[in-house]
PDB file of C-alpha atoms in Angstrom:
ATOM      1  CA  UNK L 189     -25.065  87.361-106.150  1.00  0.00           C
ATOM      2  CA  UNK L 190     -28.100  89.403-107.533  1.00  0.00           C
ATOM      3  CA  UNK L 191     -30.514  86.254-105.909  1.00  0.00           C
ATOM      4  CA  UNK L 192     -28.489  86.216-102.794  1.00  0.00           C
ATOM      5  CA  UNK L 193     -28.897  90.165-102.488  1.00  0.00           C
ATOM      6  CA  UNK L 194     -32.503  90.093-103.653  1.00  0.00           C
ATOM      7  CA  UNK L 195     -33.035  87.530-100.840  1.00  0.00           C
ATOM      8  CA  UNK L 196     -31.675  89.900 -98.262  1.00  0.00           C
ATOM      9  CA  UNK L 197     -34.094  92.294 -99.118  1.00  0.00           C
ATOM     10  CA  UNK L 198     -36.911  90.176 -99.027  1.00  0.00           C
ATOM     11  CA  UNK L 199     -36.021  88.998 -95.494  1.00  0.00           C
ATOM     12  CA  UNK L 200     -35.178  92.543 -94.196  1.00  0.00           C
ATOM     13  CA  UNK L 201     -38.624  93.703 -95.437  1.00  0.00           C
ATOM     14  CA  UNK L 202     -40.517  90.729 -93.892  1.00  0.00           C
ATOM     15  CA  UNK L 203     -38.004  91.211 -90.645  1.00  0.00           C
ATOM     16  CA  UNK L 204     -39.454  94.889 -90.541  1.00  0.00           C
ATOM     17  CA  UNK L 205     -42.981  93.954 -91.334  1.00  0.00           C
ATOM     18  CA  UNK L 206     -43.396  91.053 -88.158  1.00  0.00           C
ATOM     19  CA  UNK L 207     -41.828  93.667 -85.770  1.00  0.00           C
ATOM     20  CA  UNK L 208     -44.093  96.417 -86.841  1.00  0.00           C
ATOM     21  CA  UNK L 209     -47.727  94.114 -86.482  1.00  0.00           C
ATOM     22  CA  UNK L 210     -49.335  94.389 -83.439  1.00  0.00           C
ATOM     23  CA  UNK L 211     -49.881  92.044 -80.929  1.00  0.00           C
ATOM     24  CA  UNK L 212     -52.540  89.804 -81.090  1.00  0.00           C
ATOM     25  CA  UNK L 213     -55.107  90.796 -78.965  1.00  0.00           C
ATOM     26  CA  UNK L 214     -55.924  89.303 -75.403  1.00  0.00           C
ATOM     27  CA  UNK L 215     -58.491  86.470 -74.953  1.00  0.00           C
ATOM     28  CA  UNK L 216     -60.654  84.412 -73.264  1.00  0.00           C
ATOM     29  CA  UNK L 217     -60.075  80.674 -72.935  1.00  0.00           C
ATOM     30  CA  UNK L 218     -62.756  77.722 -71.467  1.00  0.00           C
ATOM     31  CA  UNK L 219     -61.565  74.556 -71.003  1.00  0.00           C
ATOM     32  CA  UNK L 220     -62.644  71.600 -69.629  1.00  0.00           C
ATOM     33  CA  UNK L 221     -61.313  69.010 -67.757  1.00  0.00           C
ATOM     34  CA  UNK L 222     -64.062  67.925 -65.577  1.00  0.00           C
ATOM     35  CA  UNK L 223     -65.421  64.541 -66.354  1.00  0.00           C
ATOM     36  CA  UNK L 224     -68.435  65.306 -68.155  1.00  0.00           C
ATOM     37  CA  UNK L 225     -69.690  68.032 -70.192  1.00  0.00           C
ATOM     38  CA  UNK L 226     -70.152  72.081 -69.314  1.00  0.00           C
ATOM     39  CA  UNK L 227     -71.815  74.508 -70.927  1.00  0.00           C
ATOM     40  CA  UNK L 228     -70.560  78.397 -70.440  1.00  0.00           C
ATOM     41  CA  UNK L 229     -73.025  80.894 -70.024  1.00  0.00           C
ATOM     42  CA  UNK L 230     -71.229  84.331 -70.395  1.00  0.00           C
ATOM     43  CA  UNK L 231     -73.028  87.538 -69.527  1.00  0.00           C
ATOM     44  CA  UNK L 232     -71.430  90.836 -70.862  1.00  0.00           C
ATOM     45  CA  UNK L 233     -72.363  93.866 -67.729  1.00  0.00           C
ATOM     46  CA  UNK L 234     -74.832  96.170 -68.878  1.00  0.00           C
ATOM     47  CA  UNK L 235     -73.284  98.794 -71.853  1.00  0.00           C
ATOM     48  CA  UNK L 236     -70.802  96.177 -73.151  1.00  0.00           C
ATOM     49  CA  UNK L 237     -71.392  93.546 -76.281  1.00  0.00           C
ATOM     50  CA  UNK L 238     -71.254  89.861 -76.124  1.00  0.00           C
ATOM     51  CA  UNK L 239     -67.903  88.077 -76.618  1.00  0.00           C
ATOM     52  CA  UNK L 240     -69.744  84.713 -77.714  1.00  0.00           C
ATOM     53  CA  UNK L 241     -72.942  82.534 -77.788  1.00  0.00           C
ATOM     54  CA  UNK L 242     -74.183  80.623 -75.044  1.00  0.00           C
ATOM     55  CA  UNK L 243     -74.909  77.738 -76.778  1.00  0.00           C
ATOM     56  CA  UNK L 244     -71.091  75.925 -76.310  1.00  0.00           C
ATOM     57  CA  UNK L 245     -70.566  72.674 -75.339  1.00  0.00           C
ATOM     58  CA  UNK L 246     -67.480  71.855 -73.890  1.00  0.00           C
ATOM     59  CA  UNK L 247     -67.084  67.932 -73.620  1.00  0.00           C
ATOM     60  CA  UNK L 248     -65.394  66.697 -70.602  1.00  0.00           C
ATOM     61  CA  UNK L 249     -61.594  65.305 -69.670  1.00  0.00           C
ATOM     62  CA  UNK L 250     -59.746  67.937 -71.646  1.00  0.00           C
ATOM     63  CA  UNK L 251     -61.885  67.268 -75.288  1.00  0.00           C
ATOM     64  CA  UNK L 252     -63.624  70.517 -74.651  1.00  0.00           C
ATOM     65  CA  UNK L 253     -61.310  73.757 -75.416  1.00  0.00           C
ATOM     66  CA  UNK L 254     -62.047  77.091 -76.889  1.00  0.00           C
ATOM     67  CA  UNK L 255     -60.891  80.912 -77.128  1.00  0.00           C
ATOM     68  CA  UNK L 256     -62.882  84.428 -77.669  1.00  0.00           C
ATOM     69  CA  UNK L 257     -61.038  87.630 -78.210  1.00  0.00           C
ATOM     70  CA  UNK L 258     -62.392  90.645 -75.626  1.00  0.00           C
ATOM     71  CA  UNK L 259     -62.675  93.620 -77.742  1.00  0.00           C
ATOM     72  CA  UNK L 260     -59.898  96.159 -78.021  1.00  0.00           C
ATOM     73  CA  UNK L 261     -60.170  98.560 -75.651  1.00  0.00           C
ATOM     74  CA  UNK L 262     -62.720  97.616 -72.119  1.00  0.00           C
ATOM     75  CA  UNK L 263     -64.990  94.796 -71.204  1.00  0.00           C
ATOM     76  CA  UNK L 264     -66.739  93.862 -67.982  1.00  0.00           C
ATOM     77  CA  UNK L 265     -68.288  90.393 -67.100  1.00  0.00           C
ATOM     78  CA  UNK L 266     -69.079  87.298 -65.628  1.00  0.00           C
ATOM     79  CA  UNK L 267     -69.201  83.726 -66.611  1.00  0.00           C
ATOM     80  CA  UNK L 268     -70.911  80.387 -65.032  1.00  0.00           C
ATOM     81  CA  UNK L 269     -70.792  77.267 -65.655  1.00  0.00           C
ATOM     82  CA  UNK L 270     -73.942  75.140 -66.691  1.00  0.00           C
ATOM     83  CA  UNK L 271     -74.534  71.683 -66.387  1.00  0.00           C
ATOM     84  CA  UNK L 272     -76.793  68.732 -67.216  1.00  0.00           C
ATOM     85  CA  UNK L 273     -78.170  71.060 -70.110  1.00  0.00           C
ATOM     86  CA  UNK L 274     -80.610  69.038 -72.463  1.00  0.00           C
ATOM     87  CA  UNK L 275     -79.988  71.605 -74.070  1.00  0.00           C
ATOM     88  CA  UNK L 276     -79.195  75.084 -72.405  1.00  0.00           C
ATOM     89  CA  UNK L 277     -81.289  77.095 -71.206  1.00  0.00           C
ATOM     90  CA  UNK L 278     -82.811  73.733 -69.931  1.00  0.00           C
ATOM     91  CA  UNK L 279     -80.017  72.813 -67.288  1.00  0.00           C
ATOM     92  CA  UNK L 280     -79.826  71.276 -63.861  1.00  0.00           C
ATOM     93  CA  UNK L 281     -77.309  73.674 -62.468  1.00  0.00           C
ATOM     94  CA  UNK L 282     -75.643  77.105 -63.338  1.00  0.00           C
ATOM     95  CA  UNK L 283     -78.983  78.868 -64.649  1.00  0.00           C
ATOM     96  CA  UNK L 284     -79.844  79.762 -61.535  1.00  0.00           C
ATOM     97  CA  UNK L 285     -78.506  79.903 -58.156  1.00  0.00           C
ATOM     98  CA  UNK L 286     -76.214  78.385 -56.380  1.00  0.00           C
ATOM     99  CA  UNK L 287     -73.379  78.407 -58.746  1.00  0.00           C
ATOM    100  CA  UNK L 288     -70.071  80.261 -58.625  1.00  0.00           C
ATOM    101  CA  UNK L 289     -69.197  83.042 -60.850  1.00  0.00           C
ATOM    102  CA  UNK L 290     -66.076  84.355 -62.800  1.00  0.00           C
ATOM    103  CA  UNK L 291     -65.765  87.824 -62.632  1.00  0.00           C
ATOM    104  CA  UNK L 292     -63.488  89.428 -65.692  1.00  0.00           C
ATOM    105  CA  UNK L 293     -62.816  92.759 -66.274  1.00  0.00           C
ATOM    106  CA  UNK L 294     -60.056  93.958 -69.301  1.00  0.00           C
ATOM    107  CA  UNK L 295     -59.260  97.267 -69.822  1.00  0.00           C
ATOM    108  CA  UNK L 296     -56.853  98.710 -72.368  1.00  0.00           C
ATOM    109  CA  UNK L 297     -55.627 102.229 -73.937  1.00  0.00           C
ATOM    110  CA  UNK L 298     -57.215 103.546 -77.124  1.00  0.00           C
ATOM    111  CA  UNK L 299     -55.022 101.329 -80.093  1.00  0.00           C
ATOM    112  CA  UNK L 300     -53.340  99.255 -77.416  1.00  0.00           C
ATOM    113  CA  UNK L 301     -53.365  95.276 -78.759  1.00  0.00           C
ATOM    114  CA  UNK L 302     -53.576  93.570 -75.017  1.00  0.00           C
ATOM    115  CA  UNK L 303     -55.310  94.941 -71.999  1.00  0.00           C
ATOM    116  CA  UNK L 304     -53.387  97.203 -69.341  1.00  0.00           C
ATOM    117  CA  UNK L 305     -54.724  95.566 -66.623  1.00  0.00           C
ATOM    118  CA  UNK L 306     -57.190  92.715 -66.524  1.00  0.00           C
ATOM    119  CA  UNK L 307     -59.299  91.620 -63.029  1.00  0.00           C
ATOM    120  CA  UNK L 308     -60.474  88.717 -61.770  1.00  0.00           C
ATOM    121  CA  UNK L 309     -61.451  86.262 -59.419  1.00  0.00           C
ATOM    122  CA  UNK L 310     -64.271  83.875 -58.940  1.00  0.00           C
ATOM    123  CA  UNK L 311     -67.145  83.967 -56.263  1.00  0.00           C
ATOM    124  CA  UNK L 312     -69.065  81.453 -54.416  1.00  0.00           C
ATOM    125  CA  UNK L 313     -71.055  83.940 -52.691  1.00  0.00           C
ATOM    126  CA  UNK L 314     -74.217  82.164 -54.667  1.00  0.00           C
ATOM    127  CA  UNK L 315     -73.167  78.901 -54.011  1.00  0.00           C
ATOM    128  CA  UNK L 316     -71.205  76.313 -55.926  1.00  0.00           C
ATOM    129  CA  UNK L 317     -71.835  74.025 -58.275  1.00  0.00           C
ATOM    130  CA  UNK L 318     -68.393  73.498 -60.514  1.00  0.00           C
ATOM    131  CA  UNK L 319     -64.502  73.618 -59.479  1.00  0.00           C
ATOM    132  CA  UNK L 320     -62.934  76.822 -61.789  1.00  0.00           C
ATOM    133  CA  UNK L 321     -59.957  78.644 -61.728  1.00  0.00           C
ATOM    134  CA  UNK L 322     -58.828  81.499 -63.594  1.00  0.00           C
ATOM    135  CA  UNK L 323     -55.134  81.481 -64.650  1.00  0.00           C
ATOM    136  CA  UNK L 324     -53.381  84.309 -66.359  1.00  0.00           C
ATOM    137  CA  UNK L 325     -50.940  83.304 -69.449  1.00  0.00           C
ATOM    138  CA  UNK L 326     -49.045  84.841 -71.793  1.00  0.00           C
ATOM    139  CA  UNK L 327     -48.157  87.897 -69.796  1.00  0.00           C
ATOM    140  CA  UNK L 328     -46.461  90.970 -70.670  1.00  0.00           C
ATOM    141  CA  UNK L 329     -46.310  93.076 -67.537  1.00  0.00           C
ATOM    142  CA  UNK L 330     -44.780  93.133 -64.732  1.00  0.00           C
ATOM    143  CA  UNK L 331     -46.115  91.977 -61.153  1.00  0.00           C
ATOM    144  CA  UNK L 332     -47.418  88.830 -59.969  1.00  0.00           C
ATOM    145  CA  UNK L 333     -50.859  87.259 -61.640  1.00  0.00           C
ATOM    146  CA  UNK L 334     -52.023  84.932 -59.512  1.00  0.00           C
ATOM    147  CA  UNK L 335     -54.247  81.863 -60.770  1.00  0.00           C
ATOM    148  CA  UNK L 336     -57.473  82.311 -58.237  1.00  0.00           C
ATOM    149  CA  UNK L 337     -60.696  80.466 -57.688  1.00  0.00           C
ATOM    150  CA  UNK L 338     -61.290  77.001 -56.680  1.00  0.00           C
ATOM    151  CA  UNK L 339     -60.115  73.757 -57.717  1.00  0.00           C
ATOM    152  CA  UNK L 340     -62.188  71.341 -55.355  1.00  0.00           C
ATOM    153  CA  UNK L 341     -65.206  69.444 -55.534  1.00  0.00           C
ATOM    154  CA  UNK L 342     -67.397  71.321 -52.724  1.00  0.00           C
ATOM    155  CA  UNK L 343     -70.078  69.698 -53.630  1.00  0.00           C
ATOM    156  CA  UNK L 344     -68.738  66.121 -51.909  1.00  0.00           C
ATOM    157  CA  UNK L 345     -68.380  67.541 -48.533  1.00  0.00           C
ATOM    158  CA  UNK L 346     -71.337  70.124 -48.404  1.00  0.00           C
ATOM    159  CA  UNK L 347     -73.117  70.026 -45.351  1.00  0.00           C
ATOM    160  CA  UNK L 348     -76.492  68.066 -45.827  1.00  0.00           C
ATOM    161  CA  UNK L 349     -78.731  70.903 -45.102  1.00  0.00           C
ATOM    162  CA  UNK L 350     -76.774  72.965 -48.515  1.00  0.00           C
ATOM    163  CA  UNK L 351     -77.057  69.930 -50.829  1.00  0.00           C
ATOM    164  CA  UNK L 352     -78.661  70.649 -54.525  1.00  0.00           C
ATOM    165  CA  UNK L 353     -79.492  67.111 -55.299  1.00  0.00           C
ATOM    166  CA  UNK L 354     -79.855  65.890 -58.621  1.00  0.00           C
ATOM    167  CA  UNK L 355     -82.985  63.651 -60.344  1.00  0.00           C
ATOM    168  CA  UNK L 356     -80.126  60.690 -59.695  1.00  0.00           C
ATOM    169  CA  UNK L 357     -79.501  61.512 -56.245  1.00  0.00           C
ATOM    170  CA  UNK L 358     -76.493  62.906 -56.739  1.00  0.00           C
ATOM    171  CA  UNK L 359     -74.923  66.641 -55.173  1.00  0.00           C
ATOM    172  CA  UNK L 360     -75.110  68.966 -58.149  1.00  0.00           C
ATOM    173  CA  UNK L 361     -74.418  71.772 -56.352  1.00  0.00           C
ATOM    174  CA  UNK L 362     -73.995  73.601 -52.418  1.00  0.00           C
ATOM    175  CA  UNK L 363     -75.546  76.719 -51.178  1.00  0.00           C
ATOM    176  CA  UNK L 364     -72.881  77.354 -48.837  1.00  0.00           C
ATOM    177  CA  UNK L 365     -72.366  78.118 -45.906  1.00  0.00           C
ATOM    178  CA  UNK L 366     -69.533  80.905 -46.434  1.00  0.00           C
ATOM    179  CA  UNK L 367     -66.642  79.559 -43.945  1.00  0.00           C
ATOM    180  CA  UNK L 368     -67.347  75.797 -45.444  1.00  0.00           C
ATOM    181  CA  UNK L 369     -66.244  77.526 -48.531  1.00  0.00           C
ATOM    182  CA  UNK L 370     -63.436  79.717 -47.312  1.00  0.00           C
ATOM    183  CA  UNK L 371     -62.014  76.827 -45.364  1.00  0.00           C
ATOM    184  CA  UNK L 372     -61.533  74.554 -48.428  1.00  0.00           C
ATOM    185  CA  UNK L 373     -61.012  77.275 -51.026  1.00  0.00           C
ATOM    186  CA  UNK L 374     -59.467  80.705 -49.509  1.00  0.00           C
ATOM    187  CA  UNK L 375     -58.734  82.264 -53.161  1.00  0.00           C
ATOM    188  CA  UNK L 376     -62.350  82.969 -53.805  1.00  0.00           C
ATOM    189  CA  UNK L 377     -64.873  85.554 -52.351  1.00  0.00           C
ATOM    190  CA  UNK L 378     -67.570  84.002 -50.274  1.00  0.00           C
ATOM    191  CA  UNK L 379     -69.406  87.047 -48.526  1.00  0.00           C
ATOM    192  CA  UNK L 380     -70.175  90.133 -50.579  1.00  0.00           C
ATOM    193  CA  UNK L 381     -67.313  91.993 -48.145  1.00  0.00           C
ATOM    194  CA  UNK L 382     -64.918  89.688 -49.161  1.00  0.00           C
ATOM    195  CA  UNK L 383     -61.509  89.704 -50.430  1.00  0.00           C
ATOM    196  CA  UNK L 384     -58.758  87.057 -51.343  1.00  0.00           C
ATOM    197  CA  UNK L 385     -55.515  87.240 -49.817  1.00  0.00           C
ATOM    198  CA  UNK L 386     -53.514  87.873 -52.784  1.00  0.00           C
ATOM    199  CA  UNK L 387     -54.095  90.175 -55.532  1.00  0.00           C
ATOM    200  CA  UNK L 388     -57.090  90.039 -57.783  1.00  0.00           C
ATOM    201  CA  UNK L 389     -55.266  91.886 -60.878  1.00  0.00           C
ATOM    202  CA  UNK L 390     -52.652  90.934 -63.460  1.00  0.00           C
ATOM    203  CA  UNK L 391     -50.906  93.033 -65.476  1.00  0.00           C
ATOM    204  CA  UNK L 392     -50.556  92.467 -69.872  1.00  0.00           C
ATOM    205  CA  UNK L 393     -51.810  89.185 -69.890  1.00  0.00           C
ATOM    206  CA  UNK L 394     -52.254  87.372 -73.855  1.00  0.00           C
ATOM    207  CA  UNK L 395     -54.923  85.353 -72.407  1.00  0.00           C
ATOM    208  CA  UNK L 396     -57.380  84.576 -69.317  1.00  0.00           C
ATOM    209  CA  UNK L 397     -57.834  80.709 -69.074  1.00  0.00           C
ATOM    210  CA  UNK L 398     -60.801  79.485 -66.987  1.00  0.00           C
ATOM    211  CA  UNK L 399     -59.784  75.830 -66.232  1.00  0.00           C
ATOM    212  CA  UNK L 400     -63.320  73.508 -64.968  1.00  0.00           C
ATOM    213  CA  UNK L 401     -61.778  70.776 -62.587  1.00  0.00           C
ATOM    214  CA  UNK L 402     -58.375  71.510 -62.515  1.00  0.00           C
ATOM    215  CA  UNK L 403     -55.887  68.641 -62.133  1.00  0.00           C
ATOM    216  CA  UNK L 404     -56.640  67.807 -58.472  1.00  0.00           C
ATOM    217  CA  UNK L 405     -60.283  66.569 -59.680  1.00  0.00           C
ATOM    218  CA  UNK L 406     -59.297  65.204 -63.049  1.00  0.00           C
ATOM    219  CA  UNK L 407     -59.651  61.345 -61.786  1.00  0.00           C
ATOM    220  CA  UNK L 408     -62.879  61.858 -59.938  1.00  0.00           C
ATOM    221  CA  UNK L 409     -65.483  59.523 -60.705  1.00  0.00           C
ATOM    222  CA  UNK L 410     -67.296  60.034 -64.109  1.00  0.00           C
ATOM    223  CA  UNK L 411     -70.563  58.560 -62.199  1.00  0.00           C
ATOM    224  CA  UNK L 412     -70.979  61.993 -60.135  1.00  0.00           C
ATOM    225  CA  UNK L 413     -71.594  63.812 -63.352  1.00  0.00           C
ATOM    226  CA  UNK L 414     -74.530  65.848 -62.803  1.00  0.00           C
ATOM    227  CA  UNK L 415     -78.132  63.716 -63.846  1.00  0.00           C
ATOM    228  CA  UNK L 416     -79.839  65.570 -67.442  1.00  0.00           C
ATOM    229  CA  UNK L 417     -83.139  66.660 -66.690  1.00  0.00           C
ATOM    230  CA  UNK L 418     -85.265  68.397 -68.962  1.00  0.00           C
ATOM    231  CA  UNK L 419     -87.438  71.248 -67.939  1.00  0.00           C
ATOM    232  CA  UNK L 420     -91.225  71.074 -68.697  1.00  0.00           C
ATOM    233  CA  UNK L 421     -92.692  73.437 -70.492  1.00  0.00           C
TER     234      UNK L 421
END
């Protein structure tokens, strides 16, 4: 009886000890399911630190997965996606325009262990040059939190005038124009006045994942990965 009762105890006090620790906090998520590699670049607005380096590599077809917790109380951002970096900050697109952007912003009470609210949403007003969407998960709150941003390859159908073209001859990447955009990918901004038609906001979320290539582009061919070419000096 005495073990028995002394086991009770023990389980009571470890009972009372997971319900009192906080919530881990919320995070940031890259992964990577286009069909060759990406490197993130993530720029913390002015004021706020930096969540991570910039030196990732995230191999392609799902290999390439990893997570950064935003501090604990606000953060404001953006993050692009590089590629053909041999190695960053020597790449063929994302260090420059055109590109599209992830736009994060967390914010959360003094003490609080996930974010009130956390924004979003991904822009192609300075072009394209890799498929992203940003997907809420985990979520606490209540409302709708909508995945937005783009899951297709713009670059295959960008008008030949907007065509970033590679060492290879490949498309790396399309400067526009803003309806070509909107037409194939409405859940992103395109002109500095623009909104999406849902909203950009989600409520308690555990984590922010930023998918590259989402399913719809997972079987594209590995031979349009973007050509490596190294910047002189």
């Amino acid at each position: 009886m005495g073990g028995m009762g002394e086991r009770l105890v023990i389980g009571t006090l470890l009972a009372a000890a997971f319900l009192a620790a906080p919530e881990a906090g919320t995070t940031l998520t890259l992964h990577n399911l286009c069909p060759y590699p990406v490197w993130p670049l993530v720029t913390p607005n002015t004021g706020f630190p930096s969540i991570c380096g910039n030196d990732i590599r995230l191999e392609g077809n799902g290999h390439g997965l990893v997570s950064f917790p935003f501090p604990p109380t606000f953060w404001s951002g953006q993050l692009v996606a590089r590629t053909g970096c041999a190695p960053p900050p020597r790449c063929v697109t994302g260090s420059e325009r055109p590109a599209g952007v992830v736009q994060l912003t967390v914010h959360s009470a003094e003490g609080a262990p996930r974010p009130d609210l956390a924004v979003y949403s991904v822009s192609l007003v300075d072009g394209f040059n890799v498929p992203v969407v940003v997907s809420p998960q985990a979520i606490s709150g209540d409302g709708p939190c909508p995945a937005l941003g783009c899951s297709a390859d713009l670059n295959a159908g960008c008008p030949p005038a907007q065509r970033v073209v590679g060492a290879g001859g490949c498309v790396v990447a399309c400067k526009g124009p803003p309806g070509y955009f909107k037409q194939r990918c409405p859940l992103t901004l395109t002109t500095p006045v623009d909104r999406e038609p849902v909203q950009q906001h989600c409520y308690a979320p555990g984590e922010l994942k930023v998918v590259f290539c989402q399913p719809a582009m997972v079987g594209a061919d590995a031979a349009a990965q973007p050509d490596v070419v190294v910047a002189e000096n």
